[in-house]
């Protein structure tokens, strides 16, 4: 049976969107290029933070299994090992797929794009040497394939990803020589920083990596401290004996499919850079195409799940599976929970970012209206 909704990406956002819409009767297909659904969740061996409703204290991969069981119970058709390589607005949002054997197309009535985020790179002399890796790749090797990518590590970046992956490296038996952070303050949650500090790992703020050295692979790395204008302090250079330089210098929305489709974009630095414009119900500037999770602005799994639910209910409503009144009630509750996430020093810049996206959405249609008239 043809799917009415295709959800692209089976991380917490995609799984939640698929579960929610299928619960109301929508025929849903969930597509992921990986052989296992769950997105980032299956790499996360630590207990999640957040609220109880959002699985605080539960390990990431356990959250993934729970969502997966819910998706199966809701009769979501899960298509793995399949990449969506294109979406074409000119043919009514037809999507192009490749399942490792054949290229084929499908034309669902609605789309939820939940493709997550990609890692920011960092260039420096030696950054192309084997042994310089992104934190995502390190996690995949360590926690999925059970391969330790290095024995002595320099971590670059003290945001949550840098701190958590450093701790996971210690748990896997590696030694973390140092964590360097260019900003004068640790970017991640204190709870993760303290866990690391207790093990004796130095977290050096106002420090950066200058160079990775080695003949055929990383054998050492040079770090240095930075002054208040982010200039290198001469004479502060120090060479560390490491075989892995792990980069955790931020994520940006993996929004290539939205770009290909012609969705409107806006720039919100605190949400990872260029993000697809969307309304409060997660619908982009292309009617019938929704986004959810990190692709709509990099935040957290708990937010990704709520945004996925929001998109799923909106799709069910737009297809007539749920009345407007019932949908509004459900959506209002989710929107309130999302507002609760986006308060405090970490949360409020995200709320400001989302408010900007909403303003851009309204402006987009008023401009379009002017162009049309
Ligand atoms: C080290 C680390 C620790 C974290 N800890 C926490 C925490 O404690 N608490 C918390 O709330 N959050 C945490 N997060 C954040 C959380 O993991 C992410 O915010 C969340 O996974 C985003 O969900 P998502 O569904 O948007 O994307 P993802 O989980 O990234 O899923 C996207 C999926 O889309 C698939 N995909 C992409 N493109 C295509 C395509 N073209 N075709 C088919 N499939 C495609 C990918 O394969 C992937 O499976 C952590 C993240 C990291 C990296």
Short mmCIF file of C-alpha atoms and ligand atoms in Angstrom, two decimals:
data_model
loop_
_atom_site.label_atom_id
_atom_site.label_comp_id
_atom_site.label_asym_id
_atom_site.label_seq_id
_atom_site.Cartn_x
_atom_site.Cartn_y
_atom_site.Cartn_z
CA UNK A 1 0.00 0.00 0.00
CA UNK A 2 1.38 3.45 -0.91
CA UNK A 3 2.46 5.66 1.97
CA UNK A 4 0.60 8.91 2.53
CA UNK A 5 3.50 10.25 4.57
CA UNK A 6 7.22 9.63 4.06
CA UNK A 7 9.41 10.48 7.02
CA UNK A 8 13.08 10.87 6.05
CA UNK A 9 15.41 10.06 8.95
CA UNK A 10 14.67 7.70 11.83
CA UNK A 11 16.30 9.58 14.72
CA UNK A 12 14.16 10.68 17.70
CA UNK A 13 12.45 13.33 15.54
CA UNK A 14 11.59 11.04 12.63
CA UNK A 15 10.50 8.15 14.86
CA UNK A 16 8.23 10.45 16.90
CA UNK A 17 6.69 12.02 13.77
CA UNK A 18 6.03 8.57 12.31
CA UNK A 19 4.54 7.17 15.55
CA UNK A 20 2.27 10.16 16.12
CA UNK A 21 0.81 10.32 12.62
CA UNK A 22 0.43 6.53 12.34
CA UNK A 23 -1.46 6.53 15.67
CA UNK A 24 -4.17 8.60 13.98
CA UNK A 25 -4.36 6.27 10.98
CA UNK A 26 -1.97 7.87 8.49
CA UNK A 27 -0.13 5.31 6.30
CA UNK A 28 3.49 6.07 7.13
CA UNK A 29 6.82 5.01 5.69
CA UNK A 30 9.96 5.78 7.71
CA UNK A 31 13.17 5.85 5.68
CA UNK A 32 16.76 5.78 6.91
CA UNK A 33 20.09 5.28 5.17
CA UNK A 34 21.43 3.32 8.16
CA UNK A 35 20.95 -0.37 8.82
CA UNK A 36 19.56 0.44 12.28
CA UNK A 37 16.88 3.04 13.08
CA UNK A 38 17.37 5.52 15.94
CA UNK A 39 19.79 8.09 14.49
CA UNK A 40 22.12 9.52 17.13
CA UNK A 41 20.34 7.63 19.92
CA UNK A 42 22.07 4.34 19.20
CA UNK A 43 25.49 5.93 19.71
CA UNK A 44 24.53 7.43 23.06
CA UNK A 45 25.53 5.07 25.85
CA UNK A 46 25.12 7.73 28.56
CA UNK A 47 22.00 8.50 30.58
CA UNK A 48 20.07 11.38 29.02
CA UNK A 49 19.39 14.63 30.81
CA UNK A 50 16.09 16.53 30.62
CA UNK A 51 12.73 15.72 32.22
CA UNK A 52 11.20 12.36 33.18
CA UNK A 53 8.66 12.59 30.36
CA UNK A 54 11.59 12.86 27.99
CA UNK A 55 13.41 9.83 29.35
CA UNK A 56 15.84 11.67 31.65
CA UNK A 57 18.12 9.08 33.25
CA UNK A 58 17.53 6.56 30.45
CA UNK A 59 20.44 5.68 28.18
CA UNK A 60 20.20 6.97 24.60
CA UNK A 61 20.08 3.52 22.96
CA UNK A 62 17.29 2.42 25.35
CA UNK A 63 15.23 5.44 24.27
CA UNK A 64 15.87 4.33 20.68
CA UNK A 65 14.55 0.79 21.37
CA UNK A 66 11.45 2.15 23.15
CA UNK A 67 10.59 4.45 20.23
CA UNK A 68 11.25 1.66 17.76
CA UNK A 69 8.83 -0.68 19.53
CA UNK A 70 6.19 2.09 19.54
CA UNK A 71 6.71 2.61 15.80
CA UNK A 72 6.30 -1.11 15.13
CA UNK A 73 3.14 -1.22 17.29
CA UNK A 74 1.73 1.74 15.34
CA UNK A 75 2.36 -0.24 12.08
CA UNK A 76 4.90 2.19 10.68
CA UNK A 77 6.57 0.72 7.61
CA UNK A 78 10.32 1.05 8.31
CA UNK A 79 12.58 1.07 5.25
CA UNK A 80 16.26 0.89 6.22
CA UNK A 81 19.52 0.95 4.22
CA UNK A 82 17.78 3.39 1.90
CA UNK A 83 19.02 6.87 1.06
CA UNK A 84 16.78 9.67 -0.11
CA UNK A 85 19.02 11.37 -2.70
CA UNK A 86 16.59 13.93 -4.07
CA UNK A 87 13.21 15.63 -3.74
CA UNK A 88 11.67 17.41 -6.71
CA UNK A 89 9.21 20.25 -6.23
CA UNK A 90 8.59 20.37 -9.99
CA UNK A 91 6.96 16.93 -9.80
CA UNK A 92 4.85 17.46 -6.66
CA UNK A 93 7.59 16.65 -4.12
CA UNK A 94 8.43 13.29 -5.71
CA UNK A 95 11.31 11.69 -3.80
CA UNK A 96 14.22 9.71 -5.27
CA UNK A 97 15.47 6.71 -3.28
CA UNK A 98 18.34 4.21 -3.50
CA UNK A 99 18.20 0.96 -1.51
CA UNK A 100 21.70 -0.29 -2.41
CA UNK A 101 20.24 -2.27 -5.31
CA UNK A 102 17.97 0.00 -7.29
CA UNK A 103 17.02 3.60 -7.77
CA UNK A 104 13.30 4.27 -7.51
CA UNK A 105 10.81 7.07 -6.83
CA UNK A 106 7.77 7.62 -4.66
CA UNK A 107 5.22 10.39 -4.35
CA UNK A 108 3.76 10.63 -0.85
CA UNK A 109 1.12 13.24 -0.06
CA UNK A 110 3.18 14.64 2.80
CA UNK A 111 6.86 14.70 3.79
CA UNK A 112 8.63 15.07 7.12
CA UNK A 113 12.34 15.78 6.72
CA UNK A 114 14.15 14.73 9.91
CA UNK A 115 17.70 14.27 8.65
CA UNK A 116 19.48 15.59 11.76
CA UNK A 117 22.76 17.50 11.74
CA UNK A 118 26.29 17.25 10.38
CA UNK A 119 29.52 18.10 12.13
CA UNK A 120 31.47 21.31 11.53
CA UNK A 121 35.00 20.75 10.22
CA UNK A 122 38.14 22.57 11.41
CA UNK A 123 41.18 23.25 9.22
CA UNK A 124 44.73 23.44 10.55
CA UNK A 125 48.09 22.08 9.36
CA UNK A 126 47.86 18.30 9.54
CA UNK A 127 44.06 18.23 9.78
CA UNK A 128 43.86 15.80 6.84
CA UNK A 129 46.13 13.23 8.55
CA UNK A 130 44.54 9.89 9.50
CA UNK A 131 43.79 10.22 13.20
CA UNK A 132 41.98 13.56 12.95
CA UNK A 133 38.28 12.69 13.24
CA UNK A 134 34.90 14.20 14.03
CA UNK A 135 33.28 13.25 17.35
CA UNK A 136 30.38 11.61 15.49
CA UNK A 137 32.72 9.25 13.66
CA UNK A 138 34.56 8.48 16.91
CA UNK A 139 31.23 7.59 18.57
CA UNK A 140 30.16 5.42 15.65
CA UNK A 141 33.44 3.48 15.70
CA UNK A 142 33.49 3.12 19.48
CA UNK A 143 29.86 2.56 20.42
CA UNK A 144 28.46 0.85 17.32
CA UNK A 145 31.43 -0.99 15.78
CA UNK A 146 33.36 -1.49 19.05
CA UNK A 147 36.63 -0.16 17.59
CA UNK A 148 38.73 2.24 19.65
CA UNK A 149 39.95 4.88 17.18
CA UNK A 150 42.92 6.05 19.31
CA UNK A 151 44.76 5.38 22.58
CA UNK A 152 45.70 8.94 23.58
CA UNK A 153 43.36 11.71 22.58
CA UNK A 154 43.21 15.47 22.23
CA UNK A 155 39.57 16.60 22.27
CA UNK A 156 38.87 19.93 20.55
CA UNK A 157 35.69 21.56 21.92
CA UNK A 158 34.17 21.58 25.41
CA UNK A 159 30.50 21.71 24.43
CA UNK A 160 28.26 18.80 25.47
CA UNK A 161 29.43 16.63 22.57
CA UNK A 162 33.14 17.16 23.36
CA UNK A 163 32.61 16.49 27.07
CA UNK A 164 30.41 13.41 26.64
CA UNK A 165 32.56 11.82 23.94
CA UNK A 166 35.69 12.44 26.05
CA UNK A 167 34.09 10.54 28.92
CA UNK A 168 33.01 7.74 26.58
CA UNK A 169 36.60 7.50 25.30
CA UNK A 170 37.81 7.08 28.90
CA UNK A 171 35.16 4.39 29.47
CA UNK A 172 36.38 2.59 26.36
CA UNK A 173 39.96 2.54 27.68
CA UNK A 174 41.57 5.53 25.95
CA UNK A 175 43.45 8.28 27.72
CA UNK A 176 42.31 11.88 27.16
CA UNK A 177 45.40 14.11 27.28
CA UNK A 178 43.34 17.32 27.30
CA UNK A 179 40.17 19.02 26.15
CA UNK A 180 40.84 22.40 24.53
CA UNK A 181 38.15 25.04 24.18
CA UNK A 182 38.69 28.33 22.29
CA UNK A 183 36.04 30.19 24.32
CA UNK A 184 36.91 31.46 27.82
CA UNK A 185 34.08 29.29 29.25
CA UNK A 186 33.08 25.62 29.04
CA UNK A 187 30.14 25.44 26.61
CA UNK A 188 28.51 22.20 27.82
CA UNK A 189 26.54 21.39 30.96
CA UNK A 190 28.54 21.56 34.19
CA UNK A 191 27.47 18.03 35.16
CA UNK A 192 29.36 16.57 32.16
CA UNK A 193 32.40 18.82 32.75
CA UNK A 194 32.62 17.82 36.42
CA UNK A 195 32.44 14.11 35.59
CA UNK A 196 35.46 14.56 33.36
CA UNK A 197 37.37 16.80 35.77
CA UNK A 198 36.97 14.24 38.54
CA UNK A 199 39.00 11.80 36.44
CA UNK A 200 41.82 14.37 36.18
CA UNK A 201 41.36 15.30 32.52
CA UNK A 202 42.41 18.95 32.06
CA UNK A 203 39.81 21.17 30.36
CA UNK A 204 41.80 24.09 28.96
CA UNK A 205 39.57 27.06 28.10
CA UNK A 206 40.96 29.86 25.85
CA UNK A 207 43.06 27.19 24.13
CA UNK A 208 43.07 25.78 20.61
CA UNK A 209 44.79 23.18 18.43
CA UNK A 210 47.42 24.65 16.11
CA UNK A 211 48.72 21.61 14.29
CA UNK A 212 48.55 17.83 14.06
CA UNK A 213 51.94 16.29 13.42
CA UNK A 214 52.96 12.91 12.07
CA UNK A 215 54.46 11.17 9.08
CA UNK A 216 51.59 8.95 7.89
CA UNK A 217 49.17 9.45 10.80
CA UNK A 218 48.78 11.61 13.88
CA UNK A 219 51.70 11.22 16.28
CA UNK A 220 51.32 14.48 18.23
CA UNK A 221 49.37 17.74 18.33
CA UNK A 222 50.38 21.28 19.15
CA UNK A 223 48.06 23.39 21.30
CA UNK A 224 48.34 27.02 22.41
CA UNK A 225 46.45 29.49 24.55
CA UNK A 226 44.42 32.39 23.14
CA UNK A 227 44.15 35.96 24.40
CA UNK A 228 40.82 37.78 24.89
CA UNK A 229 40.76 38.66 21.16
CA UNK A 230 41.27 35.00 20.24
CA UNK A 231 44.87 35.60 19.11
CA UNK A 232 47.51 32.97 19.82
CA UNK A 233 49.66 33.82 22.82
CA UNK A 234 53.24 33.54 21.55
CA UNK A 235 55.38 31.14 23.56
CA UNK A 236 52.35 29.23 24.94
CA UNK A 237 52.63 26.43 22.34
CA UNK A 238 52.80 22.93 23.81
CA UNK A 239 53.22 19.60 21.97
CA UNK A 240 51.06 16.71 23.22
CA UNK A 241 51.84 13.09 22.50
CA UNK A 242 48.51 11.89 21.00
CA UNK A 243 47.36 9.56 18.20
CA UNK A 244 43.82 10.93 17.88
CA UNK A 245 42.61 14.51 17.51
CA UNK A 246 38.85 14.47 17.96
CA UNK A 247 36.90 17.49 16.69
CA UNK A 248 33.72 18.51 18.49
CA UNK A 249 33.34 22.06 17.22
CA UNK A 250 29.63 22.28 16.60
CA UNK A 251 26.89 20.89 14.41
CA UNK A 252 24.86 22.35 11.60
CA UNK A 253 21.45 21.28 10.24
CA UNK A 254 21.73 18.61 7.53
CA UNK A 255 19.29 20.47 5.32
CA UNK A 256 20.50 19.63 1.80
CA UNK A 257 17.19 18.00 0.87
CA UNK A 258 15.31 21.14 1.97
CA UNK A 259 17.70 23.24 -0.10
CA UNK A 260 17.21 21.02 -3.13
CA UNK A 261 13.46 21.32 -2.75
CA UNK A 262 13.63 25.12 -2.71
CA UNK A 263 12.55 25.73 0.92
CA UNK A 264 13.20 29.21 2.31
CA UNK A 265 16.15 29.51 4.73
CA UNK A 266 17.26 31.94 7.40
CA UNK A 267 20.44 32.33 9.45
CA UNK A 268 20.29 31.59 13.19
CA UNK A 269 23.81 31.12 14.61
CA UNK A 270 22.59 29.66 17.93
CA UNK A 271 20.64 26.91 16.10
CA UNK A 272 23.61 25.87 13.94
CA UNK A 273 23.57 28.39 11.08
CA UNK A 274 21.28 28.26 8.06
CA UNK A 275 17.97 26.65 8.98
CA UNK A 276 14.87 25.93 6.89
CA UNK A 277 12.12 28.46 7.64
CA UNK A 278 9.09 26.76 9.24
CA UNK A 279 5.93 27.69 11.09
CA UNK A 280 4.84 26.66 14.62
CA UNK A 281 3.47 23.38 13.22
CA UNK A 282 6.88 22.61 11.63
CA UNK A 283 5.65 23.14 8.04
CA UNK A 284 8.27 24.68 5.74
CA UNK A 285 7.66 27.30 3.06
CA UNK A 286 6.75 24.40 0.72
CA UNK A 287 3.19 23.34 1.65
CA UNK A 288 2.96 19.70 2.76
CA UNK A 289 6.69 19.49 3.62
CA UNK A 290 7.56 19.52 7.33
CA UNK A 291 10.85 19.49 9.26
CA UNK A 292 11.59 18.27 12.80
CA UNK A 293 14.60 17.83 15.06
CA UNK A 294 18.16 19.02 14.46
CA UNK A 295 17.50 19.75 10.77
CA UNK A 296 15.16 22.53 11.88
CA UNK A 297 17.79 23.96 14.29
CA UNK A 298 20.30 21.99 16.38
CA UNK A 299 18.98 21.39 19.92
CA UNK A 300 18.49 18.14 21.88
CA UNK A 301 16.82 14.76 21.52
CA UNK A 302 13.98 15.78 23.87
CA UNK A 303 13.20 18.76 21.64
CA UNK A 304 13.57 16.59 18.53
CA UNK A 305 10.93 14.17 19.90
CA UNK A 306 8.47 16.98 20.66
CA UNK A 307 8.99 18.60 17.27
CA UNK A 308 8.51 15.21 15.63
CA UNK A 309 5.20 14.75 17.46
CA UNK A 310 4.12 18.24 16.41
CA UNK A 311 4.90 17.51 12.76
CA UNK A 312 3.14 14.11 12.99
CA UNK A 313 -0.07 15.61 14.41
CA UNK A 314 0.00 18.43 11.87
CA UNK A 315 0.27 15.91 9.04
CA UNK A 316 -2.63 13.83 10.46
CA UNK A 317 -4.72 17.01 10.74
CA UNK A 318 -3.91 18.16 7.20
CA UNK A 319 -4.96 14.76 5.84
CA UNK A 320 -8.24 14.85 7.77
CA UNK A 321 -7.44 12.07 10.26
CA UNK A 322 -7.90 14.34 13.26
CA UNK A 323 -10.27 17.26 13.75
CA UNK A 324 -8.90 20.78 13.95
CA UNK A 325 -10.09 21.14 17.56
CA UNK A 326 -8.48 17.91 18.73
CA UNK A 327 -5.25 18.72 16.86
CA UNK A 328 -5.06 22.23 18.34
CA UNK A 329 -5.40 20.85 21.88
CA UNK A 330 -2.59 18.30 21.33
CA UNK A 331 -0.37 20.81 19.55
CA UNK A 332 -0.83 23.47 22.25
CA UNK A 333 0.36 21.04 24.93
CA UNK A 334 3.48 20.20 22.89
CA UNK A 335 4.19 23.86 22.17
CA UNK A 336 4.01 24.61 25.88
CA UNK A 337 6.50 21.83 26.63
CA UNK A 338 8.81 23.17 23.90
CA UNK A 339 8.64 26.65 25.45
CA UNK A 340 9.60 25.08 28.82
CA UNK A 341 12.72 23.60 27.23
CA UNK A 342 13.73 26.92 25.79
CA UNK A 343 14.22 28.93 28.97
CA UNK A 344 17.32 29.74 31.03
CA UNK A 345 20.82 30.55 29.83
CA UNK A 346 20.99 27.55 27.41
CA UNK A 347 17.37 27.63 26.30
CA UNK A 348 16.38 31.26 25.79
CA UNK A 349 18.73 31.95 22.82
CA UNK A 350 17.06 28.95 21.14
CA UNK A 351 13.61 30.42 21.77
CA UNK A 352 14.80 33.71 20.26
CA UNK A 353 16.07 31.75 17.26
CA UNK A 354 12.75 29.95 16.83
CA UNK A 355 10.88 33.28 17.15
CA UNK A 356 13.06 34.68 14.37
CA UNK A 357 12.25 31.68 12.15
CA UNK A 358 8.53 32.24 12.72
CA UNK A 359 8.84 35.94 11.82
CA UNK A 360 10.69 34.93 8.64
CA UNK A 361 7.91 32.46 7.82
CA UNK A 362 5.28 35.20 8.05
CA UNK A 363 7.46 37.59 6.06
CA UNK A 364 8.06 34.92 3.41
CA UNK A 365 4.38 34.59 2.67
CA UNK A 366 3.66 38.31 2.79
CA UNK A 367 6.53 38.83 0.29
CA UNK A 368 5.25 35.95 -1.83
CA UNK A 369 1.80 37.52 -1.68
CA UNK A 370 3.20 40.82 -2.92
CA UNK A 371 5.07 39.04 -5.70
CA UNK A 372 1.89 37.21 -6.71
CA UNK A 373 -0.32 40.29 -6.77
C1 LIG B 1 27.62 13.08 21.94
C2 LIG B 1 26.18 13.50 21.96
C3 LIG B 1 25.48 13.46 23.16
C4 LIG B 1 24.14 13.86 23.22
N1 LIG B 1 23.48 13.79 24.42
C5 LIG B 1 22.17 14.18 24.51
C6 LIG B 1 21.46 14.11 25.76
O1 LIG B 1 21.98 13.67 26.79
N2 LIG B 1 20.16 14.53 25.77
C7 LIG B 1 19.54 15.01 24.66
O2 LIG B 1 18.35 15.37 24.72
N3 LIG B 1 20.20 15.08 23.47
C8 LIG B 1 21.50 14.69 23.36
N4 LIG B 1 22.18 14.76 22.17
C9 LIG B 1 21.52 15.37 21.00
C10 LIG B 1 20.66 14.40 20.25
O3 LIG B 1 21.33 13.20 19.99
C11 LIG B 1 20.21 15.03 18.93
O4 LIG B 1 19.71 16.32 19.17
C12 LIG B 1 19.10 14.19 18.32
O5 LIG B 1 19.58 12.91 18.00
C13 LIG B 1 18.55 14.83 17.04
O6 LIG B 1 17.55 13.99 16.53
P1 LIG B 1 17.16 13.99 15.00
O7 LIG B 1 16.09 12.96 14.85
O8 LIG B 1 16.88 15.36 14.57
O9 LIG B 1 18.49 13.56 14.19
P2 LIG B 1 19.40 12.24 14.22
O10 LIG B 1 19.31 11.51 15.51
O11 LIG B 1 20.74 12.69 13.79
O12 LIG B 1 18.75 11.31 13.08
C14 LIG B 1 18.79 11.67 11.71
C15 LIG B 1 18.69 10.40 10.88
O13 LIG B 1 18.47 10.78 9.51
C16 LIG B 1 19.16 9.87 8.67
N5 LIG B 1 19.36 10.52 7.35
C17 LIG B 1 20.00 11.69 7.11
N6 LIG B 1 19.95 11.99 5.79
C18 LIG B 1 19.28 10.97 5.19
C19 LIG B 1 18.92 10.70 3.84
N7 LIG B 1 19.21 11.55 2.84
N8 LIG B 1 18.24 9.55 3.55
C20 LIG B 1 17.92 8.69 4.55
N9 LIG B 1 18.23 8.90 5.86
C21 LIG B 1 18.90 10.03 6.17
C22 LIG B 1 20.46 9.63 9.43
O14 LIG B 1 21.07 8.44 9.02
C23 LIG B 1 19.95 9.55 10.89
O15 LIG B 1 19.64 8.23 11.24
C24 LIG B 1 23.50 14.34 22.06
C25 LIG B 1 24.20 14.37 20.82
C26 LIG B 1 25.52 13.95 20.76
C27 LIG B 1 26.25 13.98 19.41
#
